[in-house]
Every structure is written in C-alpha cells, then in structure tokens.
mmCIF file of C-alpha atoms and ligand atoms in Angstrom:
data_model
loop_
_atom_site.group_PDB
_atom_site.id
_atom_site.type_symbol
_atom_site.label_atom_id
_atom_site.label_comp_id
_atom_site.label_asym_id
_atom_site.label_seq_id
_atom_site.Cartn_x
_atom_site.Cartn_y
_atom_site.Cartn_z
ATOM 1 C CA MET A 1 -65.393 116.508 -15.759
ATOM 2 C CA PRO A 2 -66.519 119.736 -17.484
ATOM 3 C CA LEU A 3 -69.724 121.266 -16.201
ATOM 4 C CA SER A 4 -71.257 120.919 -19.662
ATOM 5 C CA ASP A 5 -70.800 117.123 -19.486
ATOM 6 C CA ILE A 6 -72.593 116.932 -16.137
ATOM 7 C CA LYS A 7 -75.422 119.059 -17.539
ATOM 8 C CA ALA A 8 -75.663 116.781 -20.581
ATOM 9 C CA ARG A 9 -75.857 113.719 -18.333
ATOM 10 C CA ILE A 10 -78.608 115.372 -16.283
ATOM 11 C CA ALA A 11 -80.546 116.230 -19.455
ATOM 12 C CA LYS A 12 -80.251 112.643 -20.653
ATOM 13 C CA ALA A 13 -81.372 111.252 -17.284
ATOM 14 C CA GLU A 14 -84.384 113.601 -17.336
ATOM 15 C CA ALA A 15 -85.308 112.435 -20.849
ATOM 16 C CA ASP A 16 -84.794 108.745 -19.984
ATOM 17 C CA ALA A 17 -87.120 109.155 -16.993
ATOM 18 C CA GLY A 18 -89.740 110.950 -19.107
ATOM 19 C CA ARG A 19 -89.282 114.102 -17.073
ATOM 20 C CA ALA A 20 -89.472 117.680 -18.345
ATOM 21 C CA PRO A 21 -86.185 119.271 -19.442
ATOM 22 C CA GLY A 22 -84.899 121.522 -16.662
ATOM 23 C CA SER A 23 -86.902 119.820 -13.925
ATOM 24 C CA VAL A 24 -83.694 118.903 -12.076
ATOM 25 C CA HIS A 25 -81.581 121.611 -10.412
ATOM 26 C CA LEU A 26 -77.838 121.051 -10.306
ATOM 27 C CA ILE A 27 -76.282 122.120 -7.009
ATOM 28 C CA ALA A 28 -72.529 122.415 -7.570
ATOM 29 C CA VAL A 29 -71.032 121.403 -4.217
ATOM 30 C CA SER A 30 -68.061 123.716 -3.739
ATOM 31 C CA LYS A 31 -67.020 122.778 -0.191
ATOM 32 C CA VAL A 32 -63.266 122.581 0.345
ATOM 33 C CA GLN A 33 -62.579 123.496 -3.303
ATOM 34 C CA PRO A 34 -59.984 126.135 -4.154
ATOM 35 C CA ASN A 35 -61.562 129.491 -4.963
ATOM 36 C CA GLU A 36 -60.122 129.459 -8.519
ATOM 37 C CA ARG A 37 -62.120 126.336 -9.342
ATOM 38 C CA VAL A 38 -65.303 127.793 -7.909
ATOM 39 C CA HIS A 39 -64.697 131.026 -9.777
ATOM 40 C CA ALA A 40 -64.215 129.113 -13.036
ATOM 41 C CA VAL A 41 -67.615 127.444 -12.626
ATOM 42 C CA LEU A 42 -69.214 130.825 -11.810
ATOM 43 C CA SER A 43 -67.597 132.276 -14.937
ATOM 44 C CA GLU A 44 -69.158 129.489 -16.998
ATOM 45 C CA GLY A 45 -72.508 130.872 -15.898
ATOM 46 C CA HIS A 46 -73.471 128.413 -13.183
ATOM 47 C CA ARG A 47 -75.316 130.045 -10.279
ATOM 48 C CA LEU A 48 -76.446 127.359 -7.820
ATOM 49 C CA PHE A 49 -73.950 126.070 -5.259
ATOM 50 C CA GLY A 50 -73.894 123.911 -2.134
ATOM 51 C CA GLU A 51 -71.808 124.224 1.012
ATOM 52 C CA ASN A 52 -71.819 121.954 4.039
ATOM 53 C CA ARG A 53 -70.385 124.320 6.661
ATOM 54 C CA VAL A 54 -71.674 127.716 7.731
ATOM 55 C CA GLN A 55 -68.213 129.011 8.641
ATOM 56 C CA GLU A 56 -66.658 128.011 5.337
ATOM 57 C CA ALA A 57 -69.524 129.547 3.355
ATOM 58 C CA ALA A 58 -69.202 132.780 5.362
ATOM 59 C CA GLY A 59 -65.568 132.956 4.350
ATOM 60 C CA LYS A 60 -66.079 132.873 0.601
ATOM 61 C CA TRP A 61 -69.619 133.569 -0.612
ATOM 62 C CA PRO A 62 -70.044 137.219 0.443
ATOM 63 C CA THR A 63 -67.064 138.042 -1.825
ATOM 64 C CA PHE A 64 -68.297 135.908 -4.733
ATOM 65 C CA ARG A 65 -71.734 137.535 -4.394
ATOM 66 C CA GLU A 66 -70.251 140.978 -5.033
ATOM 67 C CA GLU A 67 -69.152 139.803 -8.478
ATOM 68 C CA PHE A 68 -72.109 137.438 -9.093
ATOM 69 C CA PRO A 69 -75.127 138.956 -7.294
ATOM 70 C CA ASP A 70 -77.594 136.403 -8.670
ATOM 71 C CA VAL A 71 -75.801 133.420 -7.154
ATOM 72 C CA ARG A 72 -77.756 131.066 -4.876
ATOM 73 C CA VAL A 73 -76.095 129.008 -2.157
ATOM 74 C CA HIS A 74 -77.725 126.078 -0.380
ATOM 75 C CA LEU A 75 -76.617 124.698 2.986
ATOM 76 C CA ILE A 76 -76.400 120.912 2.612
ATOM 77 C CA GLY A 77 -74.582 120.097 5.867
ATOM 78 C CA PRO A 78 -75.616 120.127 9.532
ATOM 79 C CA LEU A 79 -76.783 123.347 11.156
ATOM 80 C CA GLN A 80 -76.219 124.139 14.842
ATOM 81 C CA THR A 81 -79.111 126.133 16.261
ATOM 82 C CA ASN A 82 -76.789 128.947 17.407
ATOM 83 C CA LYS A 83 -75.745 129.509 13.772
ATOM 84 C CA THR A 84 -79.286 129.733 12.421
ATOM 85 C CA ARG A 85 -79.413 133.518 12.124
ATOM 86 C CA GLN A 86 -76.063 133.581 10.370
ATOM 87 C CA ALA A 87 -77.323 130.876 7.995
ATOM 88 C CA PHE A 88 -80.331 133.077 7.092
ATOM 89 C CA GLY A 89 -77.880 135.672 5.784
ATOM 90 C CA LEU A 90 -75.828 133.205 3.764
ATOM 91 C CA PHE A 91 -78.176 130.657 2.194
ATOM 92 C CA GLU A 92 -81.231 130.651 -0.055
ATOM 93 C CA ALA A 93 -82.090 127.126 1.137
ATOM 94 C CA ILE A 94 -81.300 124.798 4.031
ATOM 95 C CA HIS A 95 -81.348 121.053 3.256
ATOM 96 C CA SER A 96 -80.571 119.804 6.768
ATOM 97 C CA VAL A 97 -83.640 120.516 8.911
ATOM 98 C CA ASP A 98 -83.535 117.392 11.046
ATOM 99 C CA ARG A 99 -84.909 118.001 14.548
ATOM 100 C CA PRO A 100 -87.697 119.858 16.349
ATOM 101 C CA LYS A 101 -85.351 122.211 18.216
ATOM 102 C CA LEU A 102 -83.841 123.445 14.942
ATOM 103 C CA ALA A 103 -87.276 123.773 13.304
ATOM 104 C CA LYS A 104 -88.510 125.895 16.221
ATOM 105 C CA THR A 105 -85.413 128.108 16.066
ATOM 106 C CA ILE A 106 -85.880 128.598 12.311
ATOM 107 C CA ALA A 107 -89.543 129.513 12.847
ATOM 108 C CA ARG A 108 -88.645 132.098 15.495
ATOM 109 C CA ILE A 109 -85.883 133.698 13.423
ATOM 110 C CA ALA A 110 -88.093 133.698 10.305
ATOM 111 C CA GLN A 111 -90.624 135.737 12.303
ATOM 112 C CA GLU A 112 -87.944 138.182 13.411
ATOM 113 C CA GLU A 113 -86.242 138.514 10.024
ATOM 114 C CA GLY A 114 -89.404 138.548 7.922
ATOM 115 C CA HIS A 115 -88.067 135.932 5.512
ATOM 116 C CA CYS A 116 -86.998 132.308 5.539
ATOM 117 C CA PRO A 117 -84.794 130.196 3.268
ATOM 118 C CA ASP A 118 -86.473 127.292 1.452
ATOM 119 C CA LEU A 119 -86.311 124.248 3.679
ATOM 120 C CA PHE A 120 -85.669 120.577 3.062
ATOM 121 C CA ILE A 121 -86.146 118.060 5.847
ATOM 122 C CA GLN A 122 -83.272 115.603 6.080
ATOM 123 C CA VAL A 123 -84.356 111.978 6.518
ATOM 124 C CA ASN A 124 -81.912 109.385 7.837
ATOM 125 C CA THR A 125 -83.174 106.724 5.417
ATOM 126 C CA GLY A 126 -80.424 104.261 6.396
ATOM 127 C CA GLU A 127 -81.155 104.724 10.126
ATOM 128 C CA GLU A 128 -77.435 105.199 10.730
ATOM 129 C CA SER A 129 -76.574 106.262 14.268
ATOM 130 C CA GLN A 130 -73.725 108.572 13.194
ATOM 131 C CA LYS A 131 -75.784 110.339 10.550
ATOM 132 C CA ALA A 132 -78.075 113.340 10.902
ATOM 133 C CA GLY A 133 -81.704 113.257 9.856
ATOM 134 C CA ILE A 134 -85.104 112.394 11.219
ATOM 135 C CA LEU A 135 -85.845 108.648 11.254
ATOM 136 C CA PRO A 136 -88.264 107.432 8.571
ATOM 137 C CA THR A 137 -90.810 106.406 11.215
ATOM 138 C CA ASP A 138 -90.778 109.922 12.691
ATOM 139 C CA ALA A 139 -90.777 111.748 9.357
ATOM 140 C CA ASP A 140 -94.545 112.208 8.848
ATOM 141 C CA GLY A 141 -94.972 113.686 12.329
ATOM 142 C CA PHE A 142 -91.998 115.997 11.990
ATOM 143 C CA ILE A 143 -93.085 117.222 8.540
ATOM 144 C CA ARG A 144 -96.540 117.964 9.994
ATOM 145 C CA GLU A 145 -94.955 119.827 12.919
ATOM 146 C CA CYS A 146 -92.902 121.991 10.517
ATOM 147 C CA LEU A 147 -95.895 122.756 8.283
ATOM 148 C CA ASP A 148 -97.984 123.633 11.349
ATOM 149 C CA MET A 149 -95.353 126.268 12.172
ATOM 150 C CA ASP A 150 -95.829 127.678 8.644
ATOM 151 C CA LEU A 151 -92.263 126.825 7.687
ATOM 152 C CA PRO A 152 -91.613 126.859 3.920
ATOM 153 C CA VAL A 153 -90.913 123.141 3.602
ATOM 154 C CA HIS A 154 -89.918 122.581 0.004
ATOM 155 C CA GLY A 155 -89.091 118.897 0.225
ATOM 156 C CA LEU A 156 -86.920 116.157 1.657
ATOM 157 C CA MET A 157 -83.217 115.349 1.537
ATOM 158 C CA CYS A 158 -81.218 112.163 2.157
ATOM 159 C CA ILE A 159 -77.636 110.894 2.105
ATOM 160 C CA PRO A 160 -77.757 107.105 1.589
ATOM 161 C CA PRO A 161 -75.324 104.828 3.452
ATOM 162 C CA VAL A 162 -72.085 104.468 1.473
ATOM 163 C CA ASP A 163 -72.260 100.684 1.271
ATOM 164 C CA GLU A 164 -75.861 100.251 0.137
ATOM 165 C CA GLU A 165 -77.663 100.541 -3.189
ATOM 166 C CA PRO A 166 -78.756 104.199 -3.150
ATOM 167 C CA SER A 167 -81.866 103.572 -5.268
ATOM 168 C CA LEU A 168 -83.633 101.917 -2.320
ATOM 169 C CA HIS A 169 -83.059 105.062 -0.275
ATOM 170 C CA PHE A 170 -84.097 107.392 -3.093
ATOM 171 C CA ALA A 171 -87.315 105.414 -3.537
ATOM 172 C CA LEU A 172 -88.054 105.544 0.202
ATOM 173 C CA LEU A 173 -87.470 109.314 0.288
ATOM 174 C CA ALA A 174 -89.752 109.797 -2.743
ATOM 175 C CA LYS A 175 -92.459 107.724 -1.064
ATOM 176 C CA ILE A 176 -92.343 109.754 2.163
ATOM 177 C CA ALA A 177 -92.430 113.021 0.170
ATOM 178 C CA LYS A 178 -95.371 111.887 -1.930
ATOM 179 C CA ARG A 179 -97.566 110.836 0.979
ATOM 180 C CA ASN A 180 -96.880 114.205 2.628
ATOM 181 C CA GLY A 181 -97.572 116.246 -0.486
ATOM 182 C CA LEU A 182 -94.012 117.555 -0.814
ATOM 183 C CA LYS A 183 -92.531 118.166 -4.272
ATOM 184 C CA GLY A 184 -88.813 118.733 -3.657
ATOM 185 C CA LEU A 185 -86.370 115.824 -3.491
ATOM 186 C CA SER A 186 -82.725 116.646 -2.742
ATOM 187 C CA MET A 187 -80.916 113.404 -3.529
ATOM 188 C CA GLY A 188 -78.097 112.099 -5.694
ATOM 189 C CA MET A 189 -74.381 112.949 -5.646
ATOM 190 C CA SER A 190 -71.463 112.469 -8.079
ATOM 191 C CA SER A 191 -71.667 108.690 -8.135
ATOM 192 C CA ASP A 192 -75.426 108.216 -8.318
ATOM 193 C CA PHE A 193 -77.219 111.360 -9.543
ATOM 194 C CA GLU A 194 -78.645 109.638 -12.630
ATOM 195 C CA ARG A 195 -80.282 106.974 -10.443
ATOM 196 C CA ALA A 196 -81.667 109.732 -8.223
ATOM 197 C CA ILE A 197 -83.140 111.532 -11.240
ATOM 198 C CA ALA A 198 -84.786 108.291 -12.377
ATOM 199 C CA LEU A 199 -86.504 108.179 -8.971
ATOM 200 C CA GLY A 200 -87.657 111.796 -8.961
ATOM 201 C CA ALA A 201 -84.793 113.984 -7.683
ATOM 202 C CA THR A 202 -85.467 117.702 -8.153
ATOM 203 C CA HIS A 203 -82.082 118.786 -6.720
ATOM 204 C CA VAL A 204 -78.878 116.793 -7.236
ATOM 205 C CA ARG A 205 -75.812 117.710 -5.178
ATOM 206 C CA VAL A 206 -72.702 117.122 -7.280
ATOM 207 C CA GLY A 207 -69.228 118.018 -6.030
ATOM 208 C CA SER A 208 -66.207 115.977 -7.069
ATOM 209 C CA ALA A 209 -67.551 115.117 -10.551
ATOM 210 C CA ILE A 210 -67.555 118.848 -11.378
ATOM 211 C CA PHE A 211 -64.603 120.193 -9.410
ATOM 212 C CA GLY A 212 -62.373 117.147 -9.171
ATOM 213 C CA GLU A 213 -61.384 115.421 -5.962
ATOM 214 C CA ARG A 214 -61.598 117.618 -2.911
ATOM 215 C CA VAL A 215 -58.207 118.832 -1.724
ATOM 216 C CA PRO A 216 -58.189 118.031 2.008
ATOM 217 C CA GLY A 217 -57.890 121.157 4.151
HETATM 218 C C1 LIG B 1 -70.003 116.679 -0.208
HETATM 219 C C2 LIG B 1 -71.449 116.445 -0.358
HETATM 220 C C3 LIG B 1 -72.029 116.170 -1.619
HETATM 221 C C4 LIG B 1 -71.225 116.038 -2.896
HETATM 222 O O1 LIG B 1 -70.509 114.840 -2.905
HETATM 223 P P1 LIG B 1 -69.750 114.356 -4.224
HETATM 224 O O2 LIG B 1 -69.631 112.891 -4.039
HETATM 225 O O3 LIG B 1 -68.446 115.058 -4.238
HETATM 226 O O4 LIG B 1 -70.586 114.692 -5.393
HETATM 227 C C5 LIG B 1 -73.406 115.999 -1.670
HETATM 228 N N1 LIG B 1 -74.180 116.104 -0.575
HETATM 229 C C6 LIG B 1 -73.661 116.363 0.645
HETATM 230 C C7 LIG B 1 -74.578 116.453 1.814
HETATM 231 C C8 LIG B 1 -72.289 116.539 0.796
HETATM 232 O O5 LIG B 1 -71.796 116.806 2.016
#
C-alpha cells in the first residue's frame, strides 16, 4: 500500500479519535526489506524508521544516513546489554527497555557518552513466557527505577499476543502509562494501528502494510 494511503488512514484515525493532526508518529518498519524499497520510502520524504536487530541496522543505516542525514531510526526489537553502546550510535530511540540489567547498562553508557536515545519501556501485556517485556504487575516499580536513574523514559511499548483482541492490550498499556505520568505509547502495527490510535498511540510501527510482505532472509 502506498505510504500516502497509510498516512491518510492515520490522519483519519486521529480525527475519528478527536486527536490533534500529527499527534501520531509513523515508524516505517524496514527490517528484512530490500534496500530499494527502503530507499523508495526515503525518497518519498519519510524520515522515521524502525529496525528490530542491531546488526541489521548497522549494515544499512550508516549508508542511508549519508544521503538522508535527518533520518531517525528506532530500535523496536530486543537489545542485548553487550550491544548497548553500539545501539547508542545507531538509534534515536530504543523501544525495548525491559529489564533492570539493561536499564542500568543504558544509564552507565549515557553517563559516558553524554547523551541517551529516547526510551520506551516494553510491557509484556499478554504475560507470554516467550515474549520480552516487563510484566504488568512489575511495570510501576520498573518505571520508577528507570526514572530514579534519570533515564529519558518517553513512554511504553507493547506487542499484543497474536491471537487476542489487541485493543485490550492497548488499553492496558495506556492505563499503566497514564498512572505513571508517561506520554508516549508505542503500539499498533499493520493490522491494528487504527485501533491503537483510538486508544492513544503516539507511535505506530507499520512494516508490511507499507513495504509489502517481508522477503524472508
Ligand atoms: C516487525 C515489527 C512490526 C511491524 O509489523 P507489521 O505487521 O509488518 O506492520 C512492529 N513492531 C515490532 C516490534 C516488529 O518487530
């Protein structure tokens, strides 16, 4: 689907929800997409992208940045602590802060580097054992811990279970953010971003609807 169609759908969802135009940021998820497709979307003027692997992002974004210096790339997949410093050099935001050890590593490297990407805390709203994220019952404490370390916590992120109505998870994430005074909500993907916007998403992560099905590596 053309990028302009996705943007029109976002604008309509914002209006339907009574939200200000432009209040939702579109993260174009470019993981595993051929470089020509990513380049086409850059050439259309889009500047905010999402990647789920540090290694993959390191392989393509430094080159794209030479041509498009104002691009912003967000890490939306898991981060191993030993790749944190590399991630600081690649991403303007990290959406997958999900455990105290990682938060402490980010705080230490932020001190050393003198800057820190915007952070989103990932919440495992479906309490799925195979999925990353802090459990909902531990979220308030972990958010507090991150704020006490002066980390720039921008908001929360979730990936709902595939077989459940995502709106329940979006509503839960919004509730946890609200009671902790956090404004950012990274939620909604190709199949459900309009529902996420209705429930307050500030960042939607849309891949296949923009780029087409991912070509497996
Ligand atoms: C791949 C991915 C997306 C995009 O998924 P689509 O269904 O292709 O829109 C969003 N968020 C995360 C965390 C992802 O890994």
